[in-house]
CSV table of C-alpha atoms in Angstrom, one decimal:
chain,number,residue,atom,x,y,z
E,1,UNK,CA,-49.5,-50.6,32.0
E,2,UNK,CA,-49.7,-48.7,35.3
E,3,UNK,CA,-46.8,-50.0,37.3
E,4,UNK,CA,-43.4,-48.3,36.7
E,5,UNK,CA,-41.6,-51.6,37.6
E,6,UNK,CA,-43.5,-53.6,35.0
E,7,UNK,CA,-42.9,-50.9,32.4
E,8,UNK,CA,-39.2,-50.8,33.3
E,9,UNK,CA,-39.0,-54.6,33.0
E,10,UNK,CA,-40.6,-54.6,29.5
E,11,UNK,CA,-38.3,-51.7,28.5
E,12,UNK,CA,-35.1,-53.6,29.6
E,13,UNK,CA,-36.3,-56.9,28.1
E,14,UNK,CA,-36.7,-55.1,24.7
E,15,UNK,CA,-33.2,-53.6,25.0
E,16,UNK,CA,-31.7,-57.0,25.9
E,17,UNK,CA,-33.5,-58.8,23.1
E,18,UNK,CA,-33.6,-56.3,20.3
E,19,UNK,CA,-30.6,-54.1,21.0
E,20,UNK,CA,-33.0,-51.0,21.1
E,21,UNK,CA,-31.8,-48.0,23.0
E,22,UNK,CA,-33.1,-46.2,26.1
E,23,UNK,CA,-33.8,-43.1,24.1
E,24,UNK,CA,-36.4,-45.0,22.1
E,25,UNK,CA,-37.7,-47.2,24.9
E,26,UNK,CA,-38.1,-44.7,27.7
E,27,UNK,CA,-40.6,-42.3,26.1
E,28,UNK,CA,-42.8,-45.2,24.9
E,29,UNK,CA,-42.7,-46.8,28.3
E,30,UNK,CA,-43.6,-43.6,30.0
E,31,UNK,CA,-46.7,-42.9,28.0
E,32,UNK,CA,-49.0,-45.1,30.2
E,33,UNK,CA,-47.5,-43.9,33.5
E,34,UNK,CA,-48.7,-41.1,35.7
E,35,UNK,CA,-46.2,-38.1,35.6
E,36,UNK,CA,-45.4,-38.8,39.3
E,37,UNK,CA,-44.2,-42.3,38.5
E,38,UNK,CA,-41.9,-41.4,35.6
E,39,UNK,CA,-38.8,-40.5,37.7
E,40,UNK,CA,-39.0,-43.9,39.4
E,41,UNK,CA,-39.3,-45.6,36.1
E,42,UNK,CA,-36.3,-43.9,34.7
E,43,UNK,CA,-34.2,-44.6,37.9
E,44,UNK,CA,-35.1,-48.3,37.7
E,45,UNK,CA,-34.2,-48.5,34.0
E,46,UNK,CA,-30.9,-46.6,34.2
E,47,UNK,CA,-29.9,-48.1,37.5
E,48,UNK,CA,-30.5,-51.7,36.6
E,49,UNK,CA,-28.7,-51.3,33.3
E,50,UNK,CA,-25.8,-49.6,35.1
E,51,UNK,CA,-25.3,-52.6,37.4
E,52,UNK,CA,-26.7,-55.3,35.1
E,53,UNK,CA,-23.6,-57.4,34.6
E,54,UNK,CA,-22.9,-57.5,38.4
E,55,UNK,CA,-26.4,-58.4,39.2
E,56,UNK,CA,-26.7,-60.9,36.5
E,57,UNK,CA,-23.5,-62.7,37.6
E,58,UNK,CA,-24.4,-62.6,41.3
E,59,UNK,CA,-28.0,-63.9,40.8
E,60,UNK,CA,-27.3,-66.4,38.1
E,61,UNK,CA,-26.9,-69.4,40.5
E,62,UNK,CA,-30.3,-68.5,41.9
E,63,UNK,CA,-32.1,-69.1,38.6
E,64,UNK,CA,-31.8,-72.9,39.0
E,65,UNK,CA,-33.8,-73.8,35.9
E,66,UNK,CA,-33.2,-70.7,33.9
E,67,UNK,CA,-35.8,-68.8,31.9
E,68,UNK,CA,-36.9,-69.0,28.3
E,69,UNK,CA,-36.1,-66.0,26.0
E,70,UNK,CA,-39.8,-65.1,25.9
E,71,UNK,CA,-39.6,-64.6,29.7
E,72,UNK,CA,-36.7,-62.2,29.8
E,73,UNK,CA,-39.2,-59.6,31.2
E,74,UNK,CA,-39.5,-61.8,34.3
E,75,UNK,CA,-35.7,-61.9,34.6
E,76,UNK,CA,-35.5,-58.1,34.3
E,77,UNK,CA,-38.2,-57.6,36.9
E,78,UNK,CA,-36.2,-59.7,39.3
E,79,UNK,CA,-33.0,-57.8,38.5
E,80,UNK,CA,-34.9,-54.6,39.1
E,81,UNK,CA,-35.9,-55.9,42.5
E,82,UNK,CA,-32.3,-56.8,43.3
E,83,UNK,CA,-31.1,-53.4,42.1
E,84,UNK,CA,-33.5,-51.8,44.6
E,85,UNK,CA,-32.3,-54.1,47.4
E,86,UNK,CA,-28.6,-53.5,46.8
E,87,UNK,CA,-28.4,-49.9,45.4
E,88,UNK,CA,-31.4,-47.9,46.7
E,89,UNK,CA,-33.1,-47.0,50.0
E,90,UNK,CA,-36.4,-48.5,48.9
E,91,UNK,CA,-37.6,-50.8,51.8
E,92,UNK,CA,-36.8,-54.5,51.1
E,93,UNK,CA,-40.4,-55.6,51.5
E,94,UNK,CA,-41.5,-53.0,49.0
E,95,UNK,CA,-38.9,-54.1,46.4
E,96,UNK,CA,-39.8,-57.8,46.8
E,97,UNK,CA,-43.6,-57.3,46.8
E,98,UNK,CA,-43.4,-55.1,43.8
E,99,UNK,CA,-41.5,-57.8,41.9
E,100,UNK,CA,-44.0,-60.4,42.9
E,101,UNK,CA,-47.0,-58.3,41.9
E,102,UNK,CA,-45.2,-57.3,38.8
E,103,UNK,CA,-45.0,-61.0,37.7
E,104,UNK,CA,-48.8,-61.1,38.0
E,105,UNK,CA,-49.2,-57.9,36.1
E,106,UNK,CA,-47.1,-59.4,33.3
E,107,UNK,CA,-49.7,-62.2,33.1
E,108,UNK,CA,-47.1,-64.7,34.5
E,109,UNK,CA,-48.4,-65.7,37.9
E,110,UNK,CA,-46.2,-68.8,37.8
E,111,UNK,CA,-43.2,-66.6,38.2
E,112,UNK,CA,-44.4,-64.8,41.3
E,113,UNK,CA,-43.1,-67.5,43.7
E,114,UNK,CA,-39.8,-67.7,41.9
E,115,UNK,CA,-39.3,-63.9,42.2
E,116,UNK,CA,-40.3,-64.0,45.8
E,117,UNK,CA,-37.8,-66.8,46.6
E,118,UNK,CA,-34.9,-65.3,44.7
E,119,UNK,CA,-35.3,-61.8,46.1
E,120,UNK,CA,-35.7,-63.1,49.7
E,121,UNK,CA,-32.5,-65.1,49.3
E,122,UNK,CA,-30.9,-61.9,48.0
E,123,UNK,CA,-32.1,-60.1,51.1
E,124,UNK,CA,-30.7,-62.8,53.4
E,125,UNK,CA,-27.3,-63.4,51.7
E,126,UNK,CA,-26.7,-59.9,50.5
E,127,UNK,CA,-23.1,-59.3,49.6
E,128,UNK,CA,-22.1,-63.0,49.9
E,129,UNK,CA,-23.7,-63.4,46.4
E,130,UNK,CA,-21.0,-61.3,45.0
E,131,UNK,CA,-17.9,-62.7,46.8
E,132,UNK,CA,-16.2,-64.6,44.0
E,133,UNK,CA,-17.1,-62.5,40.9
E,134,UNK,CA,-14.6,-62.0,38.1
E,135,UNK,CA,-13.2,-58.5,37.8
E,136,UNK,CA,-15.4,-57.5,34.9
E,137,UNK,CA,-18.6,-58.6,36.7
E,138,UNK,CA,-17.5,-56.9,39.9
E,139,UNK,CA,-17.1,-53.7,37.9
E,140,UNK,CA,-20.5,-54.2,36.3
E,141,UNK,CA,-19.0,-54.3,32.8
E,142,UNK,CA,-19.2,-56.8,30.0
E,143,UNK,CA,-16.1,-58.9,29.9
E,144,UNK,CA,-14.9,-57.8,26.5
E,145,UNK,CA,-15.1,-54.1,27.2
E,146,UNK,CA,-13.6,-54.4,30.7
E,147,UNK,CA,-10.6,-56.2,29.1
E,148,UNK,CA,-10.3,-53.7,26.3
E,149,UNK,CA,-10.2,-50.8,28.8
E,150,UNK,CA,-7.9,-52.6,31.2
E,151,UNK,CA,-5.4,-53.2,28.3
E,152,UNK,CA,-5.5,-49.7,27.0
E,153,UNK,CA,-5.6,-47.8,30.4
E,154,UNK,CA,-4.4,-50.1,33.2
E,155,UNK,CA,-3.4,-47.1,35.4
E,156,UNK,CA,-6.8,-45.4,35.0
E,157,UNK,CA,-8.9,-48.5,35.0
E,158,UNK,CA,-10.3,-48.2,38.6
E,159,UNK,CA,-11.3,-44.6,38.1
E,160,UNK,CA,-12.8,-45.2,34.7
E,161,UNK,CA,-15.0,-48.0,36.1
E,162,UNK,CA,-16.1,-45.9,39.0
E,163,UNK,CA,-16.9,-42.8,36.9
E,164,UNK,CA,-18.8,-44.9,34.3
E,165,UNK,CA,-21.0,-46.4,37.0
E,166,UNK,CA,-21.7,-43.0,38.7
E,167,UNK,CA,-24.7,-40.7,38.0
E,168,UNK,CA,-23.5,-38.1,35.5
E,169,UNK,CA,-23.3,-34.5,36.5
E,170,UNK,CA,-25.7,-31.9,35.0
E,171,UNK,CA,-23.6,-29.6,32.9
E,172,UNK,CA,-24.6,-26.5,31.1
E,173,UNK,CA,-23.0,-24.3,28.4
E,174,UNK,CA,-23.6,-20.5,28.8
E,175,UNK,CA,-24.4,-18.6,25.7
E,176,UNK,CA,-21.7,-16.0,25.7
E,177,UNK,CA,-23.6,-13.7,23.4
E,178,UNK,CA,-26.0,-12.8,26.3
E,179,UNK,CA,-23.9,-12.6,29.5
E,180,UNK,CA,-20.8,-13.7,31.3
E,181,UNK,CA,-20.5,-16.8,33.5
E,182,UNK,CA,-20.2,-15.0,36.8
E,183,UNK,CA,-23.4,-13.1,36.1
E,184,UNK,CA,-25.3,-16.3,35.3
E,185,UNK,CA,-24.0,-18.1,38.3
E,186,UNK,CA,-25.4,-15.2,40.4
E,187,UNK,CA,-28.8,-15.7,38.7
E,188,UNK,CA,-28.7,-19.4,39.6
E,189,UNK,CA,-27.8,-18.5,43.2
E,190,UNK,CA,-30.8,-16.1,43.4
E,191,UNK,CA,-32.9,-19.1,42.4
E,192,UNK,CA,-31.3,-21.2,45.1
E,193,UNK,CA,-29.7,-23.5,42.5
E,194,UNK,CA,-26.2,-24.5,43.6
E,195,UNK,CA,-23.7,-24.4,40.8
E,196,UNK,CA,-20.0,-24.0,40.0
E,197,UNK,CA,-17.9,-23.2,37.0
E,198,UNK,CA,-16.4,-26.0,35.0
E,199,UNK,CA,-12.7,-26.5,35.3
E,200,UNK,CA,-11.7,-26.5,31.6
E,201,UNK,CA,-14.6,-25.2,29.5
E,202,UNK,CA,-14.7,-21.4,30.0
E,203,UNK,CA,-18.4,-21.2,29.5
E,204,UNK,CA,-19.3,-24.4,31.3
E,205,UNK,CA,-21.4,-24.6,34.5
E,206,UNK,CA,-22.1,-27.6,36.6
E,207,UNK,CA,-25.2,-27.8,38.7
E,208,UNK,CA,-25.1,-29.7,42.0
E,209,UNK,CA,-28.5,-31.2,41.2
E,210,UNK,CA,-30.2,-31.8,37.9
E,211,UNK,CA,-33.4,-30.1,37.1
E,212,UNK,CA,-35.9,-29.7,34.3
E,213,UNK,CA,-34.6,-27.3,31.6
E,214,UNK,CA,-37.6,-25.0,31.9
E,215,UNK,CA,-36.4,-24.3,35.5
E,216,UNK,CA,-33.2,-22.8,34.2
E,217,UNK,CA,-33.2,-19.0,34.1
E,218,UNK,CA,-33.2,-17.8,30.5
E,219,UNK,CA,-33.4,-21.3,28.9
E,220,UNK,CA,-36.4,-20.4,26.7
E,221,UNK,CA,-34.6,-17.3,25.5
E,222,UNK,CA,-31.4,-19.2,24.6
E,223,UNK,CA,-29.2,-18.0,27.4
E,224,UNK,CA,-28.2,-21.5,28.4
E,225,UNK,CA,-27.9,-25.1,26.9
E,226,UNK,CA,-27.3,-28.5,28.4
E,227,UNK,CA,-24.0,-29.9,27.2
E,228,UNK,CA,-21.2,-31.8,28.8
E,229,UNK,CA,-17.9,-30.0,29.5
E,230,UNK,CA,-15.8,-32.3,27.2
E,231,UNK,CA,-18.1,-31.6,24.2
E,232,UNK,CA,-17.7,-27.9,24.7
E,233,UNK,CA,-14.0,-28.0,24.2
E,234,UNK,CA,-14.4,-28.3,20.4
E,235,UNK,CA,-14.8,-24.6,19.8
E,236,UNK,CA,-11.4,-23.9,21.3
E,237,UNK,CA,-9.8,-26.4,18.9
E,238,UNK,CA,-11.5,-25.1,15.8
E,239,UNK,CA,-9.9,-21.7,16.0
E,240,UNK,CA,-12.9,-19.9,14.6
E,241,UNK,CA,-12.9,-16.5,12.8
E,242,UNK,CA,-15.4,-14.3,11.1
E,243,UNK,CA,-16.1,-15.0,7.5
E,244,UNK,CA,-15.2,-18.7,7.6
E,245,UNK,CA,-17.3,-21.6,6.2
E,246,UNK,CA,-17.6,-24.3,8.7
E,247,UNK,CA,-19.0,-27.9,8.5
E,248,UNK,CA,-20.4,-29.6,11.5
E,249,UNK,CA,-20.5,-33.3,10.3
E,250,UNK,CA,-22.7,-35.9,12.1
E,251,UNK,CA,-24.2,-32.8,13.8
E,252,UNK,CA,-27.3,-34.1,15.5
E,253,UNK,CA,-28.6,-33.5,18.1
E,254,UNK,CA,-26.8,-30.1,17.6
E,255,UNK,CA,-25.1,-29.2,20.8
E,256,UNK,CA,-21.8,-28.4,19.0
E,257,UNK,CA,-23.7,-26.6,16.3
E,258,UNK,CA,-25.0,-24.1,18.8
E,259,UNK,CA,-21.6,-23.9,20.5
E,260,UNK,CA,-19.9,-23.0,17.3
E,261,UNK,CA,-22.3,-20.3,16.4
E,262,UNK,CA,-22.1,-18.8,19.9
E,263,UNK,CA,-18.3,-18.8,19.7
E,264,UNK,CA,-18.3,-17.0,16.3
E,265,UNK,CA,-21.6,-15.6,15.2
E,266,UNK,CA,-20.0,-13.8,12.2
E,267,UNK,CA,-19.2,-17.0,10.2
E,268,UNK,CA,-20.0,-16.8,6.5
E,269,UNK,CA,-21.9,-20.1,6.8
E,270,UNK,CA,-22.2,-23.1,9.1
E,271,UNK,CA,-23.5,-26.3,7.5
E,272,UNK,CA,-24.9,-28.8,10.0
E,273,UNK,CA,-24.9,-32.2,8.3
E,274,UNK,CA,-26.5,-35.4,9.5
E,275,UNK,CA,-27.8,-38.6,8.0
E,276,UNK,CA,-31.0,-38.7,10.1
E,277,UNK,CA,-33.5,-36.1,8.8
E,278,UNK,CA,-35.7,-36.5,11.9
E,279,UNK,CA,-32.8,-35.7,14.2
E,280,UNK,CA,-32.0,-32.6,12.2
E,281,UNK,CA,-35.4,-31.2,13.5
E,282,UNK,CA,-33.8,-31.2,17.0
E,283,UNK,CA,-31.0,-29.0,15.7
E,284,UNK,CA,-33.6,-26.6,14.1
E,285,UNK,CA,-35.5,-26.4,17.4
E,286,UNK,CA,-32.3,-25.7,19.3
E,287,UNK,CA,-31.1,-23.0,16.9
E,288,UNK,CA,-34.5,-21.3,17.0
E,289,UNK,CA,-34.3,-21.2,20.8
E,290,UNK,CA,-30.8,-19.8,20.6
E,291,UNK,CA,-31.9,-17.3,17.9
E,292,UNK,CA,-29.1,-18.5,15.6
E,293,UNK,CA,-29.1,-20.0,12.1
E,294,UNK,CA,-27.3,-22.6,10.1
E,295,UNK,CA,-27.8,-24.5,6.8
E,296,UNK,CA,-29.2,-28.0,7.7
E,297,UNK,CA,-28.5,-30.8,5.4
E,298,UNK,CA,-29.8,-34.4,5.6
E,299,UNK,CA,-27.3,-36.7,3.9
E,300,UNK,CA,-24.7,-39.4,4.3
E,301,UNK,CA,-21.5,-37.4,5.0
E,302,UNK,CA,-19.3,-40.0,3.3
E,303,UNK,CA,-21.4,-39.7,0.0
E,304,UNK,CA,-20.1,-36.4,-1.2
E,305,UNK,CA,-22.1,-36.5,-4.4
E,306,UNK,CA,-25.3,-36.4,-2.4
E,307,UNK,CA,-24.7,-33.1,-0.7
E,308,UNK,CA,-21.4,-31.3,-1.4
E,309,UNK,CA,-21.4,-28.5,-4.0
E,310,UNK,CA,-17.6,-28.4,-4.3
E,311,UNK,CA,-17.1,-25.3,-2.2
E,312,UNK,CA,-14.4,-25.9,0.4
E,313,UNK,CA,-14.8,-25.4,4.1
E,314,UNK,CA,-12.2,-23.5,6.3
E,315,UNK,CA,-13.1,-25.6,9.3
E,316,UNK,CA,-14.6,-29.1,9.7
E,317,UNK,CA,-15.7,-30.8,12.9
E,318,UNK,CA,-16.3,-34.5,12.6
E,319,UNK,CA,-17.9,-35.9,15.8
E,320,UNK,CA,-17.6,-39.4,14.5
E,321,UNK,CA,-20.0,-42.3,15.2
E,322,UNK,CA,-18.2,-44.5,17.7
E,323,UNK,CA,-18.6,-47.0,20.5
E,324,UNK,CA,-19.6,-44.3,23.0
E,325,UNK,CA,-17.6,-46.0,25.7
E,326,UNK,CA,-16.7,-42.7,27.3
E,327,UNK,CA,-20.4,-41.8,28.0
E,328,UNK,CA,-21.7,-45.1,29.4
E,329,UNK,CA,-22.8,-43.3,32.5
E,330,UNK,CA,-25.3,-41.3,30.4
E,331,UNK,CA,-26.2,-44.3,28.2
E,332,UNK,CA,-25.9,-47.5,30.3
E,333,UNK,CA,-27.7,-49.5,27.7
E,334,UNK,CA,-24.4,-49.5,25.8
E,335,UNK,CA,-23.3,-52.2,28.3
E,336,UNK,CA,-25.9,-54.5,26.8
E,337,UNK,CA,-26.1,-53.3,23.2
E,338,UNK,CA,-22.5,-52.9,22.3
E,339,UNK,CA,-20.5,-56.0,21.5
E,340,UNK,CA,-16.8,-56.5,20.5
E,341,UNK,CA,-17.7,-57.2,16.8
E,342,UNK,CA,-19.1,-53.7,16.6
E,343,UNK,CA,-15.7,-52.0,16.8
E,344,UNK,CA,-14.2,-53.0,13.5
E,345,UNK,CA,-17.1,-51.7,11.4
E,346,UNK,CA,-17.1,-48.5,13.4
E,347,UNK,CA,-13.5,-48.0,12.7
E,348,UNK,CA,-14.1,-48.6,9.0
E,349,UNK,CA,-16.9,-46.0,9.0
E,350,UNK,CA,-14.7,-43.5,10.8
E,351,UNK,CA,-11.9,-44.0,8.3
E,352,UNK,CA,-14.3,-43.5,5.4
E,353,UNK,CA,-15.7,-40.3,6.9
E,354,UNK,CA,-12.2,-38.9,7.5
E,355,UNK,CA,-11.1,-39.7,3.9
E,356,UNK,CA,-14.2,-38.3,2.3
E,357,UNK,CA,-14.6,-35.2,4.3
E,358,UNK,CA,-11.0,-34.4,4.0
E,359,UNK,CA,-11.6,-33.6,0.4
E,360,UNK,CA,-14.0,-30.8,1.5
E,361,UNK,CA,-11.4,-29.0,3.5
E,362,UNK,CA,-9.7,-25.9,2.0
E,363,UNK,CA,-5.9,-25.8,1.9
E,364,UNK,CA,-4.7,-24.4,5.2
E,365,UNK,CA,-8.0,-25.4,6.8
E,366,UNK,CA,-8.4,-27.1,10.1
E,367,UNK,CA,-10.1,-30.5,10.7
E,368,UNK,CA,-11.1,-31.5,14.2
E,369,UNK,CA,-11.8,-35.2,14.8
E,370,UNK,CA,-13.7,-36.1,17.9
E,371,UNK,CA,-15.2,-39.2,19.5
E,372,UNK,CA,-16.8,-40.1,22.9
E,373,UNK,CA,-14.8,-43.3,22.9
E,374,UNK,CA,-12.1,-44.7,25.2
E,375,UNK,CA,-10.8,-47.2,22.7
E,376,UNK,CA,-7.5,-46.4,21.0
E,377,UNK,CA,-8.5,-48.2,17.8
E,378,UNK,CA,-11.2,-45.4,17.3
E,379,UNK,CA,-8.9,-42.6,18.4
E,380,UNK,CA,-5.1,-42.3,18.1
E,381,UNK,CA,-4.8,-45.4,16.0
E,382,UNK,CA,-7.4,-44.0,13.7
E,383,UNK,CA,-5.6,-40.7,13.3
E,384,UNK,CA,-2.2,-42.4,12.8
E,385,UNK,CA,-3.6,-44.6,10.0
E,386,UNK,CA,-5.2,-41.5,8.4
E,387,UNK,CA,-1.9,-39.6,8.5
E,388,UNK,CA,-0.2,-42.5,6.8
E,389,UNK,CA,-2.8,-42.3,4.0
E,390,UNK,CA,-2.9,-38.6,3.5
E,391,UNK,CA,0.4,-37.0,2.6
E,392,UNK,CA,-1.2,-33.5,2.7
E,393,UNK,CA,-2.3,-33.8,6.3
E,394,UNK,CA,-0.4,-32.7,9.3
E,395,UNK,CA,-1.2,-33.2,13.0
E,396,UNK,CA,-1.4,-30.0,15.1
E,397,UNK,CA,-0.5,-31.1,18.7
E,398,UNK,CA,-3.0,-30.0,21.2
E,399,UNK,CA,-1.5,-28.1,24.1
E,400,UNK,CA,-4.0,-28.2,26.9
E,401,UNK,CA,-4.4,-28.7,30.6
E,402,UNK,CA,-7.1,-31.3,30.1
E,403,UNK,CA,-6.9,-34.9,29.2
E,404,UNK,CA,-3.7,-36.9,28.5
E,405,UNK,CA,-1.4,-36.6,25.6
E,406,UNK,CA,-1.7,-39.3,23.0
E,407,UNK,CA,0.9,-38.6,20.3
E,408,UNK,CA,-0.3,-35.0,20.0
E,409,UNK,CA,-4.0,-35.8,20.5
E,410,UNK,CA,-5.9,-35.6,23.8
E,411,UNK,CA,-7.8,-38.3,25.6
E,412,UNK,CA,-10.2,-37.4,28.4
E,413,UNK,CA,-11.5,-40.0,30.8
E,414,UNK,CA,-14.9,-39.7,32.5
E,415,UNK,CA,-14.7,-38.0,35.9
E,416,UNK,CA,-17.2,-38.7,38.6
E,417,UNK,CA,-18.0,-35.1,39.2
E,418,UNK,CA,-16.5,-33.8,35.9
E,419,UNK,CA,-16.5,-34.2,32.2
E,420,UNK,CA,-17.3,-37.3,30.1
E,421,UNK,CA,-14.8,-39.5,28.3
E,422,UNK,CA,-13.8,-37.9,25.0
E,423,UNK,CA,-11.0,-37.8,22.4
E,424,UNK,CA,-9.8,-34.9,20.2
E,425,UNK,CA,-7.4,-34.6,17.3
E,426,UNK,CA,-6.6,-31.5,15.2
E,427,UNK,CA,-5.4,-31.8,11.6
E,428,UNK,CA,-4.4,-29.2,9.1
E,429,UNK,CA,-4.4,-29.5,5.3
E,430,UNK,CA,-1.0,-28.3,4.0
E,431,UNK,CA,-1.0,-25.4,1.5
């Protein structure tokens, strides 16, 4: 597999058929590519997924006979060609020819003429293909999710759609144990890397252009980490102090684990808990680079008998499994993989984690609940239901200049040149 477009078509077909994720498919697809081809491969995968629902709706009438499920790679190859025609500066003849040759590389010569005809029609008719699309397709969103966001956030809908389809910014978290933000910004300037301070995270930095992490000054020595601004805000809400025991539940890949230890290196203990033992190795690698340490535990957070020794925690952070609808711009495969029937099971899992982990919190302790979701069912409705079940819990209203107030909680929406979509609630266990 030498062609990045063929590799991308196979990757996207696997995502569409099996519900697999980009994080699993991209590395496998890249293995047979020259390093110089890998950026194009990634751009084709991410871009086509980002606009899949718009492209699919616009081109559907052109597939007069349809395609069998086993030929979904052909469909994806044609959509990749259309993505290049409508959303990139790749010359039209190159986009069309690569799709035609890609069909042959897939061993499906019969599809070459179809790909050529469809993409040449796209070139001729251009935007007329998209004239009468429904709002969800025009926004390049699955209908169920578009409707859910429109119902929850009618005033913010247009901005949410635009930000969710934009390329995400490249955001960093400065390790405050090494230097201040202004000094690091100066280091970046000396390397001719344009950057600016984040608006809300006091140790956040946003680069104008993404780069490989090994190009960042001090990265290998733990001076800087890649983390979105919204995720960095958790340390402010935890109210950390020396000598506390802290639990970071559902911790992988460990960005918040490192942020907590940087914010308060004199904790008595930080336990980083995750159900996936392999993903814990990423936390270990990050902590080694940051020259910090934590107790890493592989277990189901909701199964207390499998991991909890009965000692209470002063602070608990639950970054709960969720629909991830606030970070679609970073994970556009969510648009294909996530379906409406996923939400109820996720809500049940979140409720179970809240109820079980609450038992691990010391009286007077603080519990921070976080998701990267935009759906109220996973956020303020989840917290409201929890408070109705737990008489010993009280909500601590978040006073902040970021996000919008949701009954004392805070909801952040994705911003085109800013933070991701995120939700936070702060709870305290009564004495």
